[in-house]
Amino acid sequence: MSHDVKHDIESGGTVLGIEFGSTRIKAVLIGKDHTPIASGSHDWENSYVNQIWTYSLEDIWKGLQNSYRKMADDVKSKYGVALRTVGAIGFSGMMHGYMAFDEAGALLVPFRTWRNNITEQASKELSELFRFHIPQRWSIAHLYQAILNREEHVSRIHFQTTLAGYIHWKLTGQKVLGVGEASGVFPIDIHTKKYNAEMIDQFNDLVASRNLPWKLEEILPSVLVAGESAGALTEEGAKLLDVSGELQAGIPLCPPEGDAGTGMVATNSVAKRTGNISAGTSVFAMVVLEKELSKAYEEIDLVTTPAGSLVAMAHSNNCSSDLNAWVGLFDEFTKAMGLSFDADRLYGTLFNLALQGDADCGGLLAYGYLSGEHMTHFEEGRPLFVRSSDSNFNLANFMRVHLYTALGALKIGMDILLKQEAVKLDEILGHGGLFKTAGVGQKIMAGALNVPVSVMETAGEGGAWGIALLASYLIRKSDDESLDEYLDRKVFAGKAGTSVSPDPKDVEGFEVFMQRYIKGLAIERAAVDYLQ
């Protein structure tokens, strides 16, 4: 095996994926069988400068070069050879945000990340104009807000892109985005797989009175779908990526993608009627649609897969943080009693106990709102536990209600899709911390959504692996092989996973709980108003 891998490394049979996450930049090198053979990562943090969440260009390049160097060192230490070439490269990053450049390629204002909620007016006006929900974090909302604010730099914009698009441009000279990433910049026409031309015209008409020296289509990157060539690593790009100078130019690149798209690829959730749920500090579900929704919903974002299929995204700001805090309290109690258990045993015991609780949590109610929750229109949150005097108050129900409420806000968004829009889902794939205790998170999620929930062993590989798979698809797909076919046949075939079907009692119990949850939002509102 090691000899084969060594030969693949020397002959360029490997593929590299690098993803810029919000706290970590990760580089993953995969072999011909799509499994990781080396990796390197670099931790970084955003800065809050002049009321803007940002990362400096210096931090971007330092992080990229460091993660690449650590991966290349990993190759050297494991296989005894220098990494001089790979078969293909892919970059992905946090979606949305705002990076605007002048004619000379200089950044006009510091990078504004997706985390900035400073575009409320733009988001509202564009959503009404397009009759299409434009969230505050989308790139077009940032651009229009800058226009509304009469920011001096707007007239000098020559090119606007995202973080992944910026890296790709500097390494290849190509001003392009993968369609999944582009769908968080501006709405996509799912028939043409390009920006929606009618909405581009509407935007240009909207800002015509400003007499700007550009039209929107002139400053946005071109849109490519998975499998299309997105250029090659230039001599200059090779030196930027690998400061040692060992990496050779000419390596093909796949279109740069967003972290939502790479998450779909890494969980094999790009085919219609599939989806994935990431459940940790926050929780979001991505559902691949068979047709467009009947109308725009404030609770639902519409993006695409890297192949251009329409995806509905329901996102909740709060998931497991308050649940983790309660487990931490039980940990304190066990230590006070002179006992000590590791985290896996503590979580495993308490989570499995939840399965013995009443299907509707015995009348208990909780909200894990550590922060605001847009799905239920809260700007701030107050974690809250409340019960009536005749509720069935025991530890099983207490744990169960905190697992239920971790998914409460998400369910409101998912009910729009599954009930109001009658979206069909064959299964949804779960990943993230909530699913770590075998079977429990899956069973609760299946009951919440009334859909089978699967968890795969590979779900922990993450977005850097996902973008490496997209780069692999670029060079290894056969004629007319779709992305979902490639993933099914060549990447995930034979991979172990477990599926849990919804229990009718759980489904019914969750519906009863949700009636209590929605009615009780007035209690949460009072807590926000009166508890400082």
Coordinates of C-alpha atoms in Angstrom, one line a residue:
M1 CA 0.0 0.0 0.0
S2 CA 2.7 2.5 1.1
H3 CA 4.7 1.7 -2.1
D4 CA 1.6 2.4 -4.3
V5 CA 0.9 5.6 -2.5
K6 CA 4.5 6.7 -2.9
H7 CA 4.3 6.0 -6.6
D8 CA 1.0 8.0 -6.8
I9 CA 2.7 10.9 -5.1
E10 CA 5.7 10.9 -7.4
S11 CA 3.6 10.5 -10.6
G12 CA 1.0 13.1 -9.7
G13 CA -1.7 10.5 -9.0
T14 CA -2.9 12.4 -5.9
V15 CA -5.5 15.2 -5.6
L16 CA -5.4 18.2 -3.1
G17 CA -8.3 19.9 -1.5
I18 CA -7.9 23.0 0.8
E19 CA -10.8 24.6 2.7
F20 CA -10.9 27.9 4.6
G21 CA -13.2 27.3 7.5
S22 CA -14.1 30.0 10.1
T23 CA -11.5 28.8 12.6
R24 CA -9.3 26.4 10.6
I25 CA -7.7 26.1 7.2
K26 CA -7.3 22.5 6.2
A27 CA -5.3 20.8 3.4
V28 CA -6.1 17.2 2.5
L29 CA -4.3 15.1 0.0
I30 CA -6.2 12.0 -1.3
G31 CA -5.0 9.0 -3.2
K32 CA -6.6 7.3 -6.2
D33 CA -9.1 5.5 -3.9
H34 CA -10.3 8.9 -2.6
T35 CA -9.0 8.3 0.9
P36 CA -6.9 10.9 2.7
I37 CA -3.2 10.1 2.7
A38 CA -1.8 13.3 4.2
S39 CA -3.1 16.5 5.8
G40 CA -2.1 19.8 7.4
S41 CA -4.0 22.5 9.1
H42 CA -3.7 26.1 10.4
D43 CA -5.8 27.6 13.1
W44 CA -7.0 31.2 12.6
E45 CA -9.6 33.6 14.0
N46 CA -11.5 36.5 12.5
S47 CA -10.9 40.0 13.9
Y48 CA -13.5 42.7 14.7
V49 CA -12.0 45.9 13.2
N50 CA -14.1 49.1 12.9
Q51 CA -17.3 47.2 13.5
I52 CA -16.5 44.7 10.8
W53 CA -15.7 40.9 11.1
T54 CA -12.7 40.4 8.9
Y55 CA -9.6 38.4 8.1
S56 CA -6.5 40.3 6.8
L57 CA -4.9 39.3 3.4
E58 CA -1.7 38.6 5.3
D59 CA -3.6 36.1 7.5
I60 CA -5.2 34.5 4.5
W61 CA -1.9 33.8 2.7
K62 CA 0.0 32.9 5.9
G63 CA -2.7 30.4 6.7
L64 CA -2.8 28.9 3.2
Q65 CA 0.9 28.5 3.0
N66 CA 1.2 27.1 6.5
S67 CA -1.6 24.5 6.0
Y68 CA 0.0 23.5 2.6
R69 CA 3.5 23.3 4.2
K70 CA 2.3 21.0 7.0
M71 CA 0.5 18.7 4.5
A72 CA 3.7 18.6 2.3
D73 CA 5.8 17.8 5.5
D74 CA 3.3 15.1 6.4
V75 CA 3.9 13.5 2.9
K76 CA 7.7 13.7 3.4
S77 CA 7.6 12.2 6.9
K78 CA 5.2 9.4 5.9
Y79 CA 6.4 8.4 2.5
G80 CA 9.9 9.9 2.2
V81 CA 9.3 11.9 -1.0
A82 CA 8.8 15.6 -1.8
L83 CA 5.5 16.7 -3.1
R84 CA 6.2 18.2 -6.5
T85 CA 2.9 17.8 -8.4
V86 CA -0.6 16.5 -7.9
G87 CA -3.3 15.5 -10.4
A88 CA -5.7 18.4 -9.5
I89 CA -6.4 21.0 -6.8
G90 CA -9.5 22.5 -5.4
F91 CA -10.2 25.4 -3.0
S92 CA -13.2 26.1 -1.0
G93 CA -14.1 28.5 1.8
M94 CA -16.8 30.2 3.9
M95 CA -19.5 31.3 1.5
H96 CA -20.9 34.9 0.9
G97 CA -19.2 38.0 2.2
Y98 CA -17.6 40.8 0.3
M99 CA -14.2 41.2 -1.4
A100 CA -14.0 44.1 -3.9
F101 CA -10.9 44.9 -6.0
D102 CA -9.9 47.9 -8.2
E103 CA -8.4 47.7 -11.7
A104 CA -4.9 47.1 -10.4
G105 CA -6.2 44.1 -8.3
A106 CA -5.9 45.9 -4.9
L107 CA -8.5 45.2 -2.2
L108 CA -10.7 48.3 -1.9
V109 CA -12.0 47.7 1.7
P110 CA -11.2 45.0 4.3
F111 CA -12.8 41.6 3.6
R112 CA -16.3 41.6 5.0
T113 CA -17.2 38.0 6.1
W114 CA -20.5 36.2 6.1
R115 CA -20.7 36.9 9.9
N116 CA -21.5 40.6 9.4
N117 CA -25.2 41.5 9.9
I118 CA -24.8 45.0 8.5
T119 CA -26.9 44.8 5.3
E120 CA -30.5 44.7 6.7
Q121 CA -31.8 47.5 4.4
A122 CA -30.2 46.0 1.3
S123 CA -31.4 42.5 2.1
K124 CA -35.0 43.7 2.6
E125 CA -35.1 45.8 -0.6
L126 CA -33.5 43.2 -2.8
S127 CA -35.7 40.4 -1.5
E128 CA -38.8 42.5 -2.3
L129 CA -37.4 43.5 -5.8
F130 CA -36.4 39.9 -6.8
R131 CA -39.3 38.2 -4.9
F132 CA -36.5 35.9 -3.8
H133 CA -35.0 35.8 -0.3
I134 CA -31.6 37.5 -0.2
P135 CA -30.0 36.9 3.3
Q136 CA -27.9 39.6 4.8
R137 CA -24.7 37.6 4.4
W138 CA -25.0 37.2 0.6
S139 CA -22.4 39.1 -1.5
I140 CA -25.0 41.0 -3.5
A141 CA -26.5 42.4 -0.2
H142 CA -23.1 43.6 0.9
L143 CA -22.6 45.3 -2.5
Y144 CA -26.0 47.0 -2.5
Q145 CA -25.6 48.1 1.1
A146 CA -22.2 49.7 0.2
I147 CA -24.1 51.6 -2.7
L148 CA -26.9 52.6 -0.3
N149 CA -24.2 53.9 2.2
R150 CA -22.6 55.9 -0.6
E151 CA -19.3 54.3 0.1
E152 CA -16.5 56.0 -1.9
H153 CA -14.9 52.8 -3.1
V154 CA -18.0 51.5 -5.0
S155 CA -17.3 53.5 -8.2
R156 CA -13.8 52.0 -8.4
I157 CA -14.9 48.3 -8.2
H158 CA -13.4 46.3 -11.1
F159 CA -14.0 42.8 -9.7
Q160 CA -16.0 41.4 -6.7
T161 CA -15.6 37.8 -5.4
T162 CA -15.6 35.5 -2.4
L163 CA -12.7 34.2 -0.3
A164 CA -12.5 30.9 -2.3
G165 CA -12.8 32.9 -5.6
Y166 CA -10.0 35.3 -4.5
I167 CA -7.6 32.4 -3.7
H168 CA -8.4 30.7 -7.0
W169 CA -8.0 34.0 -9.0
K170 CA -4.5 34.6 -7.5
L171 CA -3.3 31.1 -8.2
T172 CA -4.7 30.7 -11.7
G173 CA -5.6 34.2 -13.0
Q174 CA -9.2 32.9 -13.6
K175 CA -12.1 35.0 -12.2
V176 CA -14.5 32.1 -11.7
L177 CA -16.7 30.5 -9.1
G178 CA -18.3 27.1 -8.8
V179 CA -22.1 27.4 -9.1
G180 CA -22.7 26.4 -5.5
E181 CA -20.5 29.2 -4.3
A182 CA -21.9 31.6 -6.8
S183 CA -25.4 30.8 -5.5
G184 CA -24.5 32.6 -2.3
V185 CA -23.3 35.6 -4.3
F186 CA -26.4 36.2 -6.5
P187 CA -29.4 34.1 -7.3
I188 CA -28.8 31.4 -9.9
D189 CA -31.1 30.4 -12.8
I190 CA -31.2 26.6 -12.3
H191 CA -32.0 26.1 -16.0
T192 CA -28.9 28.0 -17.4
K193 CA -26.7 27.3 -14.2
K194 CA -25.7 31.0 -14.5
Y195 CA -26.7 34.1 -12.6
N196 CA -30.4 34.9 -13.1
A197 CA -30.3 37.3 -16.1
E198 CA -33.7 38.9 -15.3
M199 CA -32.5 39.8 -11.8
I200 CA -29.2 41.1 -13.0
D201 CA -31.2 43.5 -15.2
Q202 CA -33.4 44.5 -12.3
F203 CA -30.4 45.3 -10.2
N204 CA -28.8 47.4 -12.9
D205 CA -32.0 49.3 -13.3
L206 CA -32.2 49.8 -9.5
V207 CA -28.8 51.4 -9.3
A208 CA -28.9 53.2 -12.7
S209 CA -29.5 56.6 -11.1
R210 CA -26.1 56.2 -9.3
N211 CA -24.2 56.5 -12.6
L212 CA -21.7 53.8 -11.7
P213 CA -19.0 53.1 -14.3
W214 CA -19.8 49.3 -14.3
K215 CA -22.7 46.9 -14.8
L216 CA -23.2 44.1 -12.3
E217 CA -22.4 41.3 -14.9
E218 CA -19.0 43.0 -15.6
I219 CA -17.7 42.8 -12.0
L220 CA -19.0 39.3 -10.9
P221 CA -16.9 36.1 -11.5
S222 CA -18.1 33.7 -14.2
V223 CA -20.0 30.6 -13.1
L224 CA -18.9 27.0 -13.7
V225 CA -20.4 23.7 -12.7
A226 CA -18.6 20.7 -11.2
G227 CA -16.4 18.9 -13.7
E228 CA -15.7 22.0 -15.8
S229 CA -12.1 23.2 -16.1
A230 CA -11.3 26.3 -14.0
G231 CA -7.8 26.9 -15.2
A232 CA -4.4 25.7 -14.1
L233 CA -1.8 26.7 -11.5
T234 CA 0.4 29.5 -12.8
E235 CA 4.1 29.8 -12.1
E236 CA 3.3 32.7 -9.8
G237 CA 0.5 30.7 -8.2
A238 CA 2.7 27.8 -7.5
K239 CA 5.2 30.0 -5.6
L240 CA 2.3 31.6 -3.6
L241 CA 1.0 28.2 -2.5
D242 CA 4.3 26.5 -1.9
V243 CA 6.9 29.0 -0.8
S244 CA 9.6 26.2 -0.9
G245 CA 9.3 26.3 -4.7
E246 CA 9.0 22.5 -5.0
L247 CA 5.5 22.5 -6.4
Q248 CA 5.3 22.7 -10.2
A249 CA 3.0 24.9 -12.2
G250 CA 0.4 23.6 -14.7
I251 CA -1.8 21.6 -12.3
P252 CA -5.5 21.7 -13.3
L253 CA -8.0 23.3 -10.8
C254 CA -11.7 22.5 -10.3
P255 CA -14.1 25.5 -9.8
P256 CA -13.7 27.0 -6.3
E257 CA -16.7 26.1 -4.1
G258 CA -18.4 27.1 -0.9
D259 CA -18.4 25.2 2.4
A260 CA -22.1 24.3 2.0
G261 CA -21.3 22.6 -1.4
T262 CA -18.3 20.7 -0.1
G263 CA -20.4 19.5 2.9
M264 CA -22.9 18.1 0.5
V265 CA -20.2 16.3 -1.5
A266 CA -18.5 14.9 1.7
T267 CA -21.8 13.5 2.8
N268 CA -22.9 12.2 -0.6
S269 CA -26.0 14.5 -0.6
V270 CA -26.0 16.0 -4.0
A271 CA -28.7 13.9 -5.7
K272 CA -32.4 15.0 -5.8
R273 CA -34.5 13.9 -2.8
T274 CA -31.4 13.7 -0.6
G275 CA -30.1 16.1 2.0
N276 CA -27.8 16.5 4.9
I277 CA -28.0 18.0 8.4
S278 CA -25.1 19.4 10.3
A279 CA -25.9 19.6 14.0
G280 CA -23.5 21.1 16.5
T281 CA -23.3 24.6 17.9
S282 CA -25.8 25.6 15.2
V283 CA -27.8 23.3 13.0
F284 CA -28.6 23.6 9.3
A285 CA -30.3 21.3 6.8
M286 CA -29.6 21.2 3.1
V287 CA -32.3 19.6 0.9
V288 CA -31.8 19.0 -2.8
L289 CA -35.1 19.9 -4.5
E290 CA -36.9 18.3 -7.5
K291 CA -38.6 21.6 -8.4
E292 CA -38.7 25.3 -7.4
L293 CA -40.6 26.3 -4.3
S294 CA -44.0 28.0 -4.8
K295 CA -42.9 31.3 -3.2
A296 CA -40.0 32.9 -1.3
Y297 CA -39.8 32.3 2.4
E298 CA -37.7 34.3 4.9
E299 CA -36.9 31.2 6.8
I300 CA -35.5 29.3 3.7
D301 CA -32.3 30.2 1.7
L302 CA -32.0 28.8 -1.8
V303 CA -28.6 27.8 -3.1
T304 CA -27.4 25.0 -5.4
T305 CA -25.2 21.9 -5.3
P306 CA -21.8 22.1 -7.1
A307 CA -23.6 20.6 -10.1
G308 CA -26.2 23.3 -10.1
S309 CA -29.3 21.5 -8.6
L310 CA -31.5 23.7 -6.5
V311 CA -31.0 23.3 -2.7
A312 CA -33.2 24.6 0.1
M313 CA -31.3 25.5 3.3
A314 CA -33.0 25.8 6.7
H315 CA -30.6 27.2 9.3
S316 CA -31.0 27.6 13.1
N317 CA -28.4 29.6 15.1
N318 CA -28.8 27.5 18.2
C319 CA -28.5 23.7 18.6
S320 CA -26.4 21.9 21.2
S321 CA -24.8 24.7 23.3
D322 CA -27.4 24.7 26.1
L323 CA -27.6 20.9 26.0
N324 CA -23.8 20.7 26.5
A325 CA -24.1 23.2 29.4
W326 CA -26.5 20.9 31.2
V327 CA -24.3 17.9 30.6
G328 CA -21.5 20.0 32.1
L329 CA -23.6 20.6 35.2
F330 CA -24.1 16.8 35.6
D331 CA -20.4 16.4 35.2
E332 CA -19.8 18.9 38.1
F333 CA -22.3 16.9 40.2
T334 CA -20.6 13.6 39.6
K335 CA -17.2 15.1 40.5
A336 CA -18.7 16.7 43.7
M337 CA -19.9 13.1 44.6
G338 CA -16.3 11.9 44.2
L339 CA -17.0 10.2 40.9
S340 CA -15.4 10.8 37.5
F341 CA -16.6 9.8 34.0
D342 CA -15.1 10.6 30.6
A343 CA -17.2 12.7 28.3
D344 CA -18.3 9.8 26.0
R345 CA -19.7 7.9 29.0
L346 CA -21.4 10.9 30.4
Y347 CA -23.0 11.9 27.1
G348 CA -23.8 8.3 26.2
T349 CA -25.6 7.6 29.5
L350 CA -27.6 10.9 29.5
F351 CA -28.5 10.7 25.8
N352 CA -29.6 7.1 26.0
L353 CA -31.7 7.9 29.0
A354 CA -33.6 10.4 26.9
L355 CA -34.9 7.5 24.7
Q356 CA -36.7 6.2 27.8
G357 CA -38.6 9.5 28.2
D358 CA -42.2 10.2 27.2
A359 CA -42.6 10.8 23.4
D360 CA -43.8 14.4 24.1
C361 CA -41.2 15.0 26.9
G362 CA -43.9 14.7 29.6
G363 CA -45.1 18.3 29.3
L364 CA -41.6 19.9 29.8
L365 CA -40.4 22.9 27.7
A366 CA -37.0 24.4 27.1
Y367 CA -35.3 26.9 24.7
G368 CA -31.6 26.6 24.1
Y369 CA -31.3 30.2 22.7
L370 CA -27.9 31.3 23.7
S371 CA -28.0 33.8 20.9
G372 CA -30.8 35.3 18.8
E373 CA -32.8 33.0 16.5
H374 CA -33.9 34.3 13.1
M375 CA -36.2 31.3 12.5
T376 CA -38.4 32.4 15.4
H377 CA -37.6 36.2 15.1
F378 CA -35.5 36.6 18.2
E379 CA -32.6 39.2 18.1
E380 CA -31.3 37.9 21.4
G381 CA -31.8 34.7 23.3
R382 CA -32.1 33.5 26.9
P383 CA -31.6 29.7 27.6
L384 CA -34.8 28.7 29.4
F385 CA -36.3 25.6 31.1
V386 CA -39.9 25.7 32.3
R387 CA -42.6 23.2 33.3
S388 CA -46.1 23.1 34.6
S389 CA -46.9 21.7 38.1
D390 CA -48.4 18.5 36.7
S391 CA -45.7 17.7 34.1
N392 CA -43.8 14.4 34.3
F393 CA -40.5 15.8 35.6
N394 CA -37.8 13.1 35.6
L395 CA -34.2 12.9 34.2
A396 CA -35.2 11.0 31.0
N397 CA -37.8 13.7 30.1
F398 CA -35.4 16.5 31.1
M399 CA -32.7 15.1 28.7
R400 CA -35.3 14.4 26.0
V401 CA -36.7 18.0 26.0
H402 CA -33.2 19.4 25.6
L403 CA -32.6 17.1 22.6
Y404 CA -36.0 18.1 21.1
T405 CA -35.6 21.8 21.6
A406 CA -32.1 21.7 20.0
L407 CA -34.1 20.9 16.8
G408 CA -37.1 23.0 17.5
A409 CA -36.3 26.1 15.4
L410 CA -34.9 23.9 12.6
K411 CA -38.1 21.9 12.5
I412 CA -40.1 25.2 11.8
G413 CA -38.0 25.7 8.6
M414 CA -38.2 22.0 7.7
D415 CA -42.0 21.9 8.1
I416 CA -42.2 24.6 5.5
L417 CA -40.4 22.4 3.1
L418 CA -41.9 19.0 4.0
K419 CA -45.5 20.0 4.8
Q420 CA -46.3 23.3 3.1
E421 CA -44.2 22.6 -0.1
A422 CA -44.6 18.8 0.0
V423 CA -40.9 18.3 -0.7
K424 CA -40.0 14.6 -1.0
L425 CA -37.0 13.3 0.9
D426 CA -35.8 9.7 0.6
E427 CA -33.3 10.1 3.4
I428 CA -31.2 12.8 5.1
L429 CA -27.6 12.3 6.3
G430 CA -26.6 13.5 9.7
H431 CA -23.2 14.7 10.8
G432 CA -21.8 16.7 13.6
G433 CA -21.6 16.5 17.4
L434 CA -25.3 15.7 18.1
F435 CA -24.9 12.4 16.3
K436 CA -21.8 11.3 18.2
T437 CA -23.7 9.1 20.7
A438 CA -24.7 6.1 18.5
G439 CA -28.4 6.0 17.5
V440 CA -29.7 8.7 19.8
G441 CA -29.4 11.9 17.8
Q442 CA -30.5 9.9 14.7
K443 CA -33.7 8.6 16.4
I444 CA -34.7 12.0 17.7
M445 CA -34.0 13.7 14.3
A446 CA -35.9 11.0 12.4
G447 CA -38.9 11.7 14.7
A448 CA -38.6 15.4 14.3
L449 CA -38.6 15.3 10.5
N450 CA -40.5 12.0 9.8
V451 CA -37.7 11.0 7.4
P452 CA -35.0 8.2 7.7
V453 CA -31.8 9.6 9.0
S454 CA -28.4 8.0 8.1
V455 CA -25.0 8.5 9.6
M456 CA -21.9 7.4 7.7
E457 CA -18.4 6.6 8.9
T458 CA -16.9 9.1 6.4
A459 CA -19.1 12.0 7.6
G460 CA -16.4 13.4 9.8
E461 CA -13.9 13.9 6.9
G462 CA -15.2 17.4 6.3
G463 CA -15.1 20.1 3.6
A464 CA -11.4 19.8 2.7
W465 CA -12.1 16.2 1.7
G466 CA -15.2 17.4 -0.2
I467 CA -13.4 19.9 -2.3
A468 CA -10.7 17.2 -3.0
L469 CA -13.4 14.9 -4.3
L470 CA -14.6 17.7 -6.6
A471 CA -11.0 18.1 -7.9
S472 CA -10.9 14.4 -8.4
Y473 CA -14.2 14.4 -10.3
L474 CA -12.7 17.0 -12.7
I475 CA -9.9 14.6 -13.8
R476 CA -11.4 11.2 -13.2
K477 CA -15.0 11.3 -14.3
S478 CA -16.0 9.2 -17.3
D479 CA -18.0 10.7 -20.2
D480 CA -21.4 12.0 -19.2
E481 CA -20.9 10.8 -15.6
S482 CA -22.9 13.1 -13.3
L483 CA -21.4 14.2 -9.9
D484 CA -23.9 12.1 -7.9
E485 CA -23.2 9.0 -10.1
Y486 CA -19.4 9.5 -9.6
L487 CA -19.9 9.8 -5.8
D488 CA -22.2 6.8 -5.6
R489 CA -20.1 4.5 -7.8
K490 CA -16.5 5.6 -7.1
V491 CA -16.4 7.2 -3.7
F492 CA -19.1 5.9 -1.4
A493 CA -19.9 2.5 -2.8
G494 CA -19.5 -0.1 0.0
K495 CA -19.0 2.6 2.7
A496 CA -20.5 1.6 6.0
G497 CA -23.4 3.6 7.5
T498 CA -26.4 3.2 9.7
S499 CA -29.9 4.3 9.0
V500 CA -32.8 4.9 11.5
S501 CA -36.4 5.1 10.3
P502 CA -38.9 7.4 12.1
D503 CA -40.8 5.8 15.0
P504 CA -44.5 6.8 14.6
K505 CA -44.7 7.5 18.4
D506 CA -41.6 9.8 18.2
V507 CA -43.2 11.6 15.2
E508 CA -46.5 12.1 17.1
G509 CA -44.7 13.1 20.3
F510 CA -42.5 15.7 18.5
E511 CA -45.6 17.3 17.0
V512 CA -47.2 17.6 20.4
F513 CA -44.0 19.1 21.7
M514 CA -43.8 21.6 18.8
Q515 CA -47.3 22.9 19.6
R516 CA -46.0 23.6 23.2
Y517 CA -42.8 25.1 21.7
I518 CA -44.5 27.6 19.4
K519 CA -47.1 28.6 22.0
G520 CA -44.4 29.0 24.6
L521 CA -42.3 31.5 22.5
A522 CA -44.1 34.2 24.4
I523 CA -42.4 33.0 27.6
E524 CA -39.0 33.2 25.8
R525 CA -39.9 36.7 24.6
A526 CA -40.6 37.7 28.2
A527 CA -37.3 36.3 29.3
V528 CA -35.5 38.3 26.7
D529 CA -37.4 41.5 27.6
Y530 CA -37.0 41.2 31.4
L531 CA -33.9 39.1 32.2
Q532 CA -30.8 41.2 31.5

